[in-house]
GROMACS .gro file of C-alpha atoms in nm:
model
  501
    1MET     CA    1  11.554  13.001  11.626
    2LYS     CA    2  11.548  12.544  11.537
    3GLN     CA    3  11.151  12.432  11.456
    4THR     CA    4  11.007  12.199  11.752
    5GLN     CA    5  10.893  11.849  11.564
    6PRO     CA    6  10.550  11.689  11.685
    7HIS     CA    7  10.661  11.462  12.016
    8ILE     CA    8  10.583  11.288  12.301
    9LEU     CA    9  10.721  11.330  12.664
   10VAL     CA   10  10.739  11.041  12.856
   11ILE     CA   11  10.845  11.101  13.215
   12PHE     CA   12  10.949  10.812  13.432
   13GLY     CA   13  10.853  10.883  13.802
   14ALA     CA   14  10.584  11.143  13.681
   15SER     CA   15  10.447  11.113  14.078
   16GLY     CA   16  10.741  11.228  14.213
   17ASP     CA   17  10.811  11.576  14.330
   18LEU     CA   18  11.089  11.714  14.063
   19THR     CA   19  10.790  11.620  13.728
   20LYS     CA   20  10.493  11.910  13.956
   21ARG     CA   21  10.738  12.113  14.081
   22LYS     CA   22  10.988  12.188  13.741
   23LEU     CA   23  11.040  11.937  13.476
   24ILE     CA   24  10.518  12.043  13.435
   25PRO     CA   25  10.575  12.395  13.504
   26ALA     CA   26  10.909  12.443  13.283
   27VAL     CA   27  10.678  12.225  12.960
   28TYR     CA   28  10.351  12.446  13.042
   29ASN     CA   29  10.593  12.800  12.998
   30LEU     CA   30  10.718  12.664  12.671
   31HIS     CA   31  10.336  12.548  12.567
   32GLN     CA   32  10.257  12.905  12.638
   33LYS     CA   33  10.594  13.027  12.485
   34ASP     CA   34  10.433  12.823  12.152
   35LEU     CA   35  10.770  12.665  12.204
   36LEU     CA   36  10.698  12.302  12.209
   37GLY     CA   37  10.543  12.245  11.808
   38HIS     CA   38  10.229  12.133  11.767
   39PRO     CA   39  10.119  11.857  11.842
   40PHE     CA   40  10.257  11.749  12.130
   41ALA     CA   41  10.154  11.553  12.456
   42ILE     CA   42  10.287  11.408  12.773
   43LEU     CA   43  10.292  11.096  12.909
   44GLY     CA   44  10.328  11.029  13.330
   45VAL     CA   45  10.409  10.678  13.437
   46SER     CA   46  10.544  10.574  13.710
   47ARG     CA   47  10.393  10.277  13.984
   48THR     CA   48  10.191  10.521  14.162
   49GLU     CA   49   9.799  10.398  14.048
   50MET     CA   50   9.619  10.668  13.903
   51ASN     CA   51   9.411  10.811  13.528
   52ASP     CA   52   9.433  11.059  13.397
   53LYS     CA   53   9.223  11.269  13.474
   54GLU     CA   54   9.392  11.211  13.871
   55PHE     CA   55   9.681  11.293  13.717
   56ARG     CA   56   9.588  11.666  13.524
   57GLU     CA   57   9.454  11.740  13.828
   58LYS     CA   58   9.805  11.687  14.068
   59MET     CA   59   9.974  11.930  13.877
   60ARG     CA   60   9.742  12.153  13.814
   61GLU     CA   61   9.826  12.258  14.198
   62PHE     CA   62  10.108  12.343  14.113
   63LEU     CA   63  10.035  12.586  13.766
   64PRO     CA   64   9.887  12.907  13.761
   65ASN     CA   65   9.480  12.893  13.777
   66ASP     CA   66   9.422  13.010  13.443
   67ASP     CA   67   9.197  12.969  13.069
   68SER     CA   68   9.556  12.932  12.947
   69THR     CA   69   9.582  12.603  13.202
   70SER     CA   70   9.271  12.325  13.079
   71ASP     CA   71   9.423  12.390  12.762
   72PHE     CA   72   9.764  12.203  12.860
   73ILE     CA   73   9.602  12.051  13.118
   74SER     CA   74   9.482  11.843  12.848
   75HIS     CA   75   9.793  11.730  12.662
   76LEU     CA   76   9.879  11.586  12.943
   77HIS     CA   77   9.809  11.194  13.055
   78TYR     CA   78   9.932  10.872  13.273
   79GLN     CA   79  10.010  10.531  13.248
   80PRO     CA   80  10.058  10.327  13.556
   81ILE     CA   81  10.333  10.019  13.564
   82GLN     CA   82  10.562   9.867  13.729
   83THR     CA   83  10.872  10.062  13.608
   84ALA     CA   84  11.131   9.791  13.759
   85GLU     CA   85  10.904   9.496  13.621
   86LYS     CA   86  11.004   9.392  13.209
   87SER     CA   87  10.642   9.232  13.230
   88ASP     CA   88  10.527   9.600  13.248
   89TYR     CA   89  10.703   9.773  12.874
   90PRO     CA   90  10.432   9.646  12.668
   91LYS     CA   91  10.128   9.839  12.802
   92LEU     CA   92  10.364  10.156  12.768
   93SER     CA   93  10.446  10.045  12.455
   94ASP     CA   94  10.052   9.986  12.373
   95ARG     CA   95   9.979  10.302  12.522
   96ILE     CA   96  10.253  10.563  12.373
   97ASN     CA   97  10.134  10.389  12.023
   98GLN     CA   98   9.772  10.537  12.089
   99LEU     CA   99   9.911  10.853  12.118
  100LYS     CA  100  10.081  10.886  11.849
  101ASP     CA  101   9.799  10.712  11.620
  102LYS     CA  102   9.564  10.957  11.835
  103LEU     CA  103   9.751  11.258  11.717
  104GLY     CA  104   9.879  11.160  11.390
  105VAL     CA  105  10.239  11.206  11.425
  106PRO     CA  106  10.564  11.017  11.439
  107ALA     CA  107  10.708  10.790  11.720
  108ASN     CA  108  10.928  11.083  11.812
  109ILE     CA  109  10.955  11.066  12.183
  110VAL     CA  110  11.169  11.201  12.488
  111PHE     CA  111  11.207  10.941  12.783
  112TYR     CA  112  11.287  11.134  13.118
  113LEU     CA  113  11.434  10.924  13.383
  114SER     CA  114  11.304  11.194  13.708
  115THR     CA  115  11.320  10.829  13.897
  116PRO     CA  116  11.592  10.699  14.110
  117PRO     CA  117  11.991  10.672  13.984
  118SER     CA  118  11.904  10.235  14.098
  119LEU     CA  119  11.685  10.251  13.727
  120TYR     CA  120  11.934  10.391  13.466
  121HIS     CA  121  12.092  10.104  13.476
  122VAL     CA  122  11.678   9.846  13.421
  123ILE     CA  123  11.534  10.082  13.236
  124PRO     CA  124  11.669  10.144  12.922
  125GLU     CA  125  11.688   9.761  12.883
  126TYR     CA  126  11.320   9.723  12.907
  127LEU     CA  127  11.288  10.027  12.697
  128ASN     CA  128  11.522   9.830  12.473
  129SER     CA  129  11.307   9.489  12.438
  130VAL     CA  130  10.949   9.675  12.346
  131GLY     CA  131  11.165   9.873  12.075
  132LEU     CA  132  11.164  10.195  12.157
  133ASN     CA  133  11.488  10.298  12.152
  134THR     CA  134  11.517  10.206  11.766
  135GLU     CA  135  11.505  10.575  11.533
  136ASP     CA  136  11.312  10.347  11.199
  137ASP     CA  137  11.017  10.582  11.288
  138GLY     CA  138  11.120  10.893  11.450
  139PHE     CA  139  11.396  10.995  11.727
  140LYS     CA  140  11.451  10.825  12.050
  141ARG     CA  141  11.592  11.039  12.350
  142LEU     CA  142  11.680  10.959  12.648
  143ILE     CA  143  11.670  11.224  12.972
  144ILE     CA  144  11.937  11.135  13.245
  145GLU     CA  145  11.908  11.333  13.575
  146LYS     CA  146  12.255  11.334  13.738
  147PRO     CA  147  12.429  11.218  13.941
  148PHE     CA  148  12.579  10.997  13.679
  149GLY     CA  149  12.788  10.679  13.836
  150SER     CA  150  12.907  10.727  14.239
  151ASN     CA  151  13.262  10.721  14.140
  152LEU     CA  152  13.468  10.620  13.800
  153GLU     CA  153  13.375  10.252  13.799
  154THR     CA  154  13.049  10.287  13.861
  155ALA     CA  155  13.060  10.599  13.657
  156LYS     CA  156  13.189  10.368  13.351
  157GLU     CA  157  12.989  10.060  13.442
  158LEU     CA  158  12.643  10.352  13.362
  159ASN     CA  159  12.771  10.430  13.026
  160LYS     CA  160  12.871  10.119  12.888
  161ASP     CA  161  12.484   9.986  13.069
  162LEU     CA  162  12.354  10.275  12.839
  163LEU     CA  163  12.544  10.258  12.538
  164LYS     CA  164  12.429   9.876  12.535
  165TYR     CA  165  12.097  10.011  12.415
  166PHE     CA  166  12.147  10.379  12.346
  167LYS     CA  167  12.380  10.578  12.095
  168GLU     CA  168  12.587  10.854  12.234
  169HIS     CA  169  12.401  11.075  12.079
  170GLN     CA  170  12.062  10.963  12.171
  171LEU     CA  171  12.197  11.057  12.522
  172TYR     CA  172  12.084  11.332  12.745
  173ARG     CA  173  12.243  11.389  13.091
  174ILE     CA  174  12.109  11.742  13.188
  175ASP     CA  175  12.302  11.944  13.408
  176HIS     CA  176  12.075  12.153  13.563
  177TYR     CA  177  12.410  12.472  13.618
  178LEU     CA  178  12.461  12.477  13.227
  179GLY     CA  179  12.057  12.578  13.157
  180LYS     CA  180  12.153  12.904  13.317
  181GLU     CA  181  12.114  13.206  13.148
  182THR     CA  182  12.448  13.326  13.200
  183VAL     CA  183  12.608  13.028  13.221
  184GLN     CA  184  12.555  13.062  12.812
  185ASN     CA  185  12.622  13.434  12.809
  186LEU     CA  186  13.024  13.295  12.933
  187MET     CA  187  13.065  13.166  12.564
  188VAL     CA  188  12.964  13.471  12.430
  189LEU     CA  189  13.141  13.705  12.646
  190ARG     CA  190  13.433  13.539  12.518
  191PHE     CA  191  13.433  13.473  12.202
  192SER     CA  192  13.240  13.749  12.038
  193ASN     CA  193  13.392  14.007  12.216
  194SER     CA  194  13.728  14.117  12.090
  195LEU     CA  195  13.826  14.264  12.491
  196TRP     CA  196  13.812  13.974  12.647
  197GLU     CA  197  13.980  13.688  12.422
  198PRO     CA  198  14.344  13.880  12.366
  199LEU     CA  199  14.291  13.882  12.770
  200TRP     CA  200  14.220  13.549  12.914
  201ASN     CA  201  14.533  13.357  12.946
  202HIS     CA  202  14.814  13.333  13.187
  203LYS     CA  203  14.938  13.646  13.099
  204TYR     CA  204  14.685  13.917  13.218
  205ILE     CA  205  14.470  13.685  13.488
  206ASP     CA  206  14.640  13.618  13.855
  207HIS     CA  207  14.369  13.378  13.903
  208ILE     CA  208  13.989  13.211  13.895
  209GLN     CA  209  13.767  13.191  14.175
  210ILE     CA  210  13.406  12.989  14.131
  211THR     CA  211  13.199  13.011  14.438
  212SER     CA  212  12.921  12.837  14.497
  213ALA     CA  213  12.685  12.877  14.810
  214GLU     CA  214  12.413  12.749  14.914
  215SER     CA  215  12.230  12.892  15.281
  216LEU     CA  216  11.996  12.575  15.358
  217GLY     CA  217  12.145  12.273  15.495
  218VAL     CA  218  12.050  11.906  15.374
  219GLU     CA  219  11.680  11.990  15.480
  220SER     CA  220  11.438  11.666  15.395
  221ARG     CA  221  11.739  11.538  15.200
  222GLY     CA  222  11.992  11.368  15.502
  223GLY     CA  223  11.981  10.982  15.364
  224TYR     CA  224  12.058  11.120  14.991
  225TYR     CA  225  12.315  11.378  15.136
  226ASP     CA  226  12.506  11.142  15.367
  227ASP     CA  227  12.540  10.889  15.096
  228SER     CA  228  12.688  11.188  14.900
  229GLY     CA  229  12.870  11.495  14.994
  230ALA     CA  230  12.929  11.838  14.874
  231MET     CA  231  13.227  11.663  14.660
  232LYS     CA  232  13.066  11.407  14.461
  233ASP     CA  233  12.676  11.622  14.488
  234MET     CA  234  12.824  11.942  14.411
  235LEU     CA  235  13.176  11.986  14.301
  236GLN     CA  236  13.261  11.676  14.065
  237ASN     CA  237  13.000  11.807  13.868
  238HIS     CA  238  12.845  12.121  13.822
  239LEU     CA  239  13.128  12.320  13.972
  240LEU     CA  240  13.354  12.128  13.780
  241GLN     CA  241  13.184  12.203  13.426
  242LEU     CA  242  13.186  12.575  13.511
  243VAL     CA  243  13.550  12.527  13.519
  244ALA     CA  244  13.591  12.345  13.161
  245MET     CA  245  13.364  12.659  13.028
  246VAL     CA  246  13.602  12.910  13.193
  247ALA     CA  247  13.895  12.830  13.055
  248MET     CA  248  13.771  12.579  12.724
  249GLU     CA  249  13.905  12.695  12.398
  250PRO     CA  250  13.715  12.894  12.073
  251PRO     CA  251  13.551  12.565  11.937
  252THR     CA  252  13.537  12.558  11.579
  253ILE     CA  253  13.158  12.612  11.567
  254ILE     CA  254  12.932  12.617  11.767
  255ASP     CA  255  12.783  12.289  11.785
  256ALA     CA  256  12.749  11.987  12.018
  257ASP     CA  257  13.044  11.838  11.944
  258ALA     CA  258  13.279  12.082  11.910
  259ILE     CA  259  13.179  12.248  12.222
  260ARG     CA  260  13.178  11.903  12.395
  261ASN     CA  261  13.524  11.884  12.234
  262GLU     CA  262  13.677  12.136  12.436
  263MET     CA  263  13.556  12.051  12.717
  264LEU     CA  264  13.673  11.781  12.754
  265LYS     CA  265  14.032  11.933  12.685
  266VAL     CA  266  14.037  12.110  12.979
  267PHE     CA  267  13.952  11.783  13.201
  268GLN     CA  268  14.264  11.609  13.044
  269SER     CA  269  14.418  11.922  13.157
  270LEU     CA  270  14.346  11.917  13.474
  271ARG     CA  271  14.681  11.846  13.664
  272PRO     CA  272  14.651  11.463  13.818
  273LEU     CA  273  14.598  11.535  14.197
  274LYS     CA  274  14.760  11.324  14.470
  275ARG     CA  275  14.658  11.184  14.765
  276GLU     CA  276  15.085  11.234  14.964
  277SER     CA  277  14.951  11.644  14.932
  278LEU     CA  278  14.566  11.659  14.946
  279ASN     CA  279  14.572  11.867  15.250
  280GLU     CA  280  14.764  12.158  15.004
  281THR     CA  281  14.538  12.166  14.862
  282LEU     CA  282  14.199  12.045  14.985
  283VAL     CA  283  13.987  12.123  15.283
  284ARG     CA  284  13.644  12.010  15.326
  285GLY     CA  285  13.443  12.046  15.615
  286GLN     CA  286  13.080  12.061  15.810
  287TYR     CA  287  12.846  12.250  15.893
  288THR     CA  288  12.802  12.230  16.347
  289ALA     CA  289  12.509  12.376  16.570
  290SER     CA  290  12.493  12.775  16.555
  291HIS     CA  291  12.241  13.040  16.605
  292ILE     CA  292  12.208  13.259  16.222
  293LYS     CA  293  12.043  13.566  16.274
  294GLY     CA  294  11.928  13.492  16.675
  295GLU     CA  295  11.752  13.159  16.535
  296PRO     CA  296  11.911  12.852  16.626
  297ALA     CA  297  12.057  12.621  16.347
  298LYS     CA  298  12.109  12.285  16.343
  299GLY     CA  299  12.468  12.136  16.340
  300TYR     CA  300  12.464  11.933  16.016
  301ARG     CA  301  12.525  11.567  16.280
  302GLU     CA  302  12.155  11.706  16.421
  303GLU     CA  303  12.005  11.618  16.084
  304LYS     CA  304  11.730  11.446  16.057
  305GLY     CA  305  11.880  11.157  15.865
  306VAL     CA  306  12.207  11.154  15.982
  307ASP     CA  307  12.474  10.940  16.113
  308PRO     CA  308  12.528  11.110  16.448
  309ASP     CA  309  12.951  11.006  16.351
  310SER     CA  310  12.879  11.138  16.004
  311ARG     CA  311  13.259  11.259  15.845
  312THR     CA  312  13.002  11.343  15.528
  313GLU     CA  313  13.227  11.679  15.363
  314THR     CA  314  12.894  11.958  15.378
  315PHE     CA  315  13.207  12.209  15.226
  316VAL     CA  316  13.432  12.152  15.007
  317ALA     CA  317  13.761  12.431  14.884
  318MET     CA  318  14.015  12.277  14.620
  319LYS     CA  319  14.292  12.406  14.418
  320LEU     CA  320  14.333  12.367  14.074
  321HIS     CA  321  14.553  12.368  13.792
  322ILE     CA  322  14.519  12.334  13.411
  323ASP     CA  323  14.850  12.263  13.230
  324ASN     CA  324  14.737  12.392  12.934
  325TRP     CA  325  14.965  12.682  12.694
  326ARG     CA  326  14.647  12.943  12.786
  327TRP     CA  327  14.611  12.861  13.193
  328ALA     CA  328  15.019  12.755  13.296
  329GLY     CA  329  14.997  12.848  13.641
  330ILE     CA  330  14.739  13.084  13.654
  331PRO     CA  331  14.574  12.875  14.053
  332PHE     CA  332  14.172  12.797  13.957
  333TYR     CA  333  14.017  12.816  14.368
  334ILE     CA  334  13.661  12.666  14.362
  335ARG     CA  335  13.447  12.608  14.686
  336THR     CA  336  13.083  12.489  14.764
  337GLY     CA  337  12.876  12.487  15.089
  338LYS     CA  338  12.607  12.443  15.284
  339LYS     CA  339  12.467  12.630  15.574
  340MET     CA  340  12.676  12.947  15.421
  341PRO     CA  341  12.602  13.286  15.462
  342THR     CA  342  12.425  13.292  15.168
  343ARG     CA  343  12.331  13.182  14.802
  344ALA     CA  344  12.486  13.319  14.544
  345THR     CA  345  12.661  13.118  14.217
  346GLU     CA  346  12.966  13.317  14.115
  347ILE     CA  347  13.273  13.329  13.871
  348VAL     CA  348  13.504  13.594  13.985
  349ILE     CA  349  13.813  13.638  13.730
  350ASN     CA  350  14.057  13.796  13.906
  351PHE     CA  351  14.368  13.965  13.594
  352ARG     CA  352  14.692  14.052  13.740
  353PRO     CA  353  14.811  14.437  13.924
  354THR     CA  354  14.912  14.696  13.685
  355PRO     CA  355  15.347  14.624  13.665
  356HIS     CA  356  15.357  15.009  13.767
  357HIS     CA  357  15.159  15.121  14.097
  358LEU     CA  358  15.146  15.511  14.024
  359PHE     CA  359  14.854  15.597  14.204
  360ASP     CA  360  14.884  15.387  14.490
  361THR     CA  361  14.763  15.608  14.772
  362MET     CA  362  14.763  15.520  15.147
  363ASP     CA  363  14.469  15.294  15.116
  364ILE     CA  364  14.499  14.983  14.964
  365SER     CA  365  14.187  14.893  14.954
  366LEU     CA  366  14.131  15.146  14.620
  367THR     CA  367  14.374  15.025  14.430
  368LYS     CA  368  14.281  14.699  14.408
  369PRO     CA  369  14.360  14.443  14.117
  370ASN     CA  370  14.034  14.465  13.755
  371GLN     CA  371  13.786  14.175  13.883
  372LEU     CA  372  13.582  14.075  13.661
  373ILE     CA  373  13.211  13.903  13.787
  374ILE     CA  374  13.001  13.690  13.631
  375ARG     CA  375  12.696  13.608  13.865
  376ILE     CA  376  12.528  13.311  13.729
  377GLN     CA  377  12.250  13.315  14.057
  378PRO     CA  378  12.093  13.574  14.181
  379ASP     CA  379  12.037  13.911  14.073
  380GLU     CA  380  12.190  13.682  13.684
  381GLY     CA  381  12.368  13.942  13.505
  382LEU     CA  382  12.792  14.100  13.511
  383LEU     CA  383  13.061  14.329  13.728
  384LEU     CA  384  13.346  14.516  13.644
  385LYS     CA  385  13.528  14.622  13.860
  386MET     CA  386  13.827  14.888  13.842
  387GLY     CA  387  13.928  15.250  13.971
  388LEU     CA  388  13.896  15.566  13.757
  389LYS     CA  389  13.981  15.875  13.949
  390GLU     CA  390  13.833  16.037  14.169
  391PRO     CA  391  13.677  16.439  14.084
  392GLY     CA  392  13.891  16.726  14.202
  393ALA     CA  393  14.220  16.786  14.213
  394GLY     CA  394  14.513  16.550  14.254
  395PHE     CA  395  14.540  16.129  14.086
  396ASN     CA  396  14.302  16.008  14.402
  397VAL     CA  397  14.147  15.649  14.231
  398GLN     CA  398  13.803  15.581  14.309
  399PRO     CA  399  13.715  15.198  14.274
  400VAL     CA  400  13.375  15.238  14.050
  401ASP     CA  401  13.144  14.859  13.884
  402LEU     CA  402  13.044  14.854  13.555
  403ARG     CA  403  12.706  14.619  13.545
  404PHE     CA  404  12.491  14.465  13.339
  405HIS     CA  405  12.177  14.247  13.526
  406TYR     CA  406  11.903  14.009  13.297
  407SER     CA  407  11.657  14.190  13.497
  408ASP     CA  408  11.771  14.534  13.324
  409LEU     CA  409  11.532  14.326  13.038
  410SER     CA  410  11.220  14.377  13.101
  411ASP     CA  411  11.119  14.255  12.774
  412ALA     CA  412  11.318  14.004  12.798
  413TYR     CA  413  11.191  13.638  12.847
  414VAL     CA  414  11.470  13.453  13.034
  415PRO     CA  415  11.324  13.029  13.061
  416THR     CA  416  11.415  12.889  13.380
  417ALA     CA  417  11.765  12.593  13.319
  418TYR     CA  418  11.539  12.306  13.286
  419GLU     CA  419  11.272  12.517  12.953
  420ARG     CA  420  11.644  12.612  12.780
  421LEU     CA  421  11.729  12.216  12.854
  422LEU     CA  422  11.386  12.065  12.827
  423LEU     CA  423  11.364  12.212  12.473
  424ASP     CA  424  11.764  12.171  12.353
  425CYS     CA  425  11.655  11.817  12.432
  426ILE     CA  426  11.307  11.790  12.209
  427GLN     CA  427  11.451  11.962  11.948
  428GLY     CA  428  11.831  11.792  11.945
  429ASP     CA  429  12.006  12.039  12.047
  430ALA     CA  430  12.294  11.835  12.284
  431THR     CA  431  12.491  12.161  12.378
  432LEU     CA  432  12.415  12.209  12.709
  433TYR     CA  433  12.404  11.845  12.797
  434ALA     CA  434  12.768  11.616  12.906
  435ARG     CA  435  12.861  11.360  12.697
  436GLY     CA  436  12.959  11.042  12.889
  437ASP     CA  437  13.362  11.066  12.752
  438ASN     CA  438  13.348  11.450  12.955
  439VAL     CA  439  13.165  11.268  13.253
  440GLU     CA  440  13.443  10.982  13.294
  441GLN     CA  441  13.688  11.208  13.293
  442ALA     CA  442  13.600  11.500  13.547
  443TRP     CA  443  13.511  11.124  13.747
  444GLU     CA  444  13.865  11.025  13.682
  445PHE     CA  445  13.991  11.391  13.840
  446VAL     CA  446  13.814  11.359  14.185
  447GLN     CA  447  13.862  10.987  14.206
  448PRO     CA  448  14.192  11.007  14.407
  449ILE     CA  449  14.047  11.253  14.679
  450LEU     CA  450  13.729  11.003  14.730
  451ASP     CA  451  14.010  10.709  14.737
  452GLU     CA  452  14.215  10.921  15.017
  453TRP     CA  453  13.886  10.988  15.206
  454ALA     CA  454  13.769  10.612  15.253
  455GLU     CA  455  14.141  10.491  15.350
  456ASN     CA  456  14.245  10.743  15.539
  457PRO     CA  457  14.012  10.834  15.779
  458ASP     CA  458  14.231  11.096  16.013
  459PHE     CA  459  14.191  11.267  15.700
  460PRO     CA  460  14.065  11.666  15.810
  461LEU     CA  461  13.649  11.763  15.837
  462HIS     CA  462  13.689  12.087  16.009
  463GLY     CA  463  13.374  12.222  16.152
  464TYR     CA  464  13.269  12.596  16.072
  465PRO     CA  465  12.950  12.659  16.259
  466ALA     CA  466  12.602  12.696  16.027
  467GLY     CA  467  12.590  13.095  15.838
  468THR     CA  468  12.935  13.148  15.759
  469TRP     CA  469  13.207  13.070  15.520
  470GLY     CA  470  13.281  12.754  15.623
  471PRO     CA  471  13.648  12.657  15.802
  472HIS     CA  472  13.893  12.894  15.878
  473GLU     CA  473  14.114  12.631  15.727
  474SER     CA  474  14.001  12.794  15.342
  475GLU     CA  475  14.149  13.153  15.385
  476LYS     CA  476  14.491  12.907  15.400
  477LEU     CA  477  14.450  12.755  15.142
  478ILE     CA  478  14.382  13.128  14.905
  479ALA     CA  479  14.657  13.348  15.148
  480LYS     CA  480  14.865  13.446  14.884
  481GLU     CA  481  14.587  13.593  14.628
  482VAL     CA  482  14.574  13.956  14.693
  483ASN     CA  483  14.245  13.955  14.693
  484GLY     CA  484  14.153  13.661  14.871
  485TRP     CA  485  13.853  13.494  14.756
  486ARG     CA  486  13.529  13.704  14.735
  487TYR     CA  487  13.225  13.709  14.956
  488PRO     CA  488  12.922  13.732  14.750
  489CYS     CA  489  12.617  13.906  14.874
  490LYS     CA  490  12.227  13.798  14.741
  491ASN     CA  491  12.294  14.100  14.540
  492LEU     CA  492  12.520  14.200  14.268
  493ALA     CA  493  12.327  14.551  14.242
  494ASN     CA  494  12.524  14.822  14.399
  495ASP     CA  495  12.712  14.553  14.533
  496GLY     CA  496  12.981  14.689  14.784
  497LYS     CA  497  12.819  14.932  14.913
  498TYR     CA  498  12.514  14.752  15.106
  499CYS     CA  499  12.572  14.377  15.114
  500GLU     CA  500  12.193  14.142  15.150
  501LEU     CA  501  12.206  13.768  15.287
   0.00000   0.00000   0.00000
């Protein structure tokens, strides 16, 4: 375990929901595990007028009510400024210097931008104006929440602006999916076991599926989501990052640059999409009014903040290829959607069937090829589906599951994604953060889709009833595969015996 240096965590947008519900509880848990190092301070920054005491009381609502909370709360401080006004940043600099002198620590500072993306161009420039980006007196790191641009052009523009004031090694583009324990375990599973790596290629794998399903709709985010949609909100970042981790080559060392170099090679190897044939490789959909468990469910266009004539997609399914030696000819099927039967994210490795079917039975369901299921959330774990002989005479094949669940490790503490990623940044480990060139390359891949949708209003947008697995057309996309789509349940345990939605 790396040693955590004394530091100050500065959170812009400290009066917002992300800070209250995710960031402060994550930092609290790190403090409870004695991982934050000493001394440290957390400085909340936003436009809302508050003092230290008021900020502490506001944050206390989202923390356990016990004695340890009081100790943690004492590390919280607050500085109101107009974040979009350059003239207010000397106040912030003075307050940071006061905290630094009080703690007697170097100016090791992590800036977390929990703000609207419009401020991503502004805050770094204004931090530079008061010298809060220089590393002469300690490290300076800047964490940026997605979206990293809204298309290829704006992503390049954002990277260019950020690099005017911070160096690439100071920039941490956070994708909380990469902070999930099972995602990280994917690398260990592949590269520490001689069992898997020889099979992880086009000779033994038939196809790969990645599903990220959400049971909720847009809730109160209708205004934001209507300008984004499933392509920008989920597929361009989260799902393509998972594709890269599944498909990457072994890095030479476990190092941030080495790992992100291999992920970049995957993005560069994605077969370019042709606008004229998008209908054959992509399905988009939008949920419509329905009933879920007997209760009425709104359609997307009836949600608050959504244009009644909106053509924003809430579902995307895509077939893509990676043109390199390892994955030649192997299709990757990825899909994401809102208002689906359950919440689940998983990667399914579908292996090729045996070349000669010695034990075929009348029941084709018993002779399906092997699957390795890597469950990201919920019920995190691994599941291997295989066939074994049924007890008794003959050679009747019985499907069985070999499984591992993180919940089985009763003595192990599994940190949340934000805990892991915040600690990594404080300790200077950028392995699980997106690099600028990776972000741009991912946008390069999806840009033809955005262009086609913008310029062709007749591109199909299929409706699907809320509470279902998306448009029927997504079935046609994968129809030739032996297993078709795998429909995950909330439970990974006892998979196939019962389904919890």
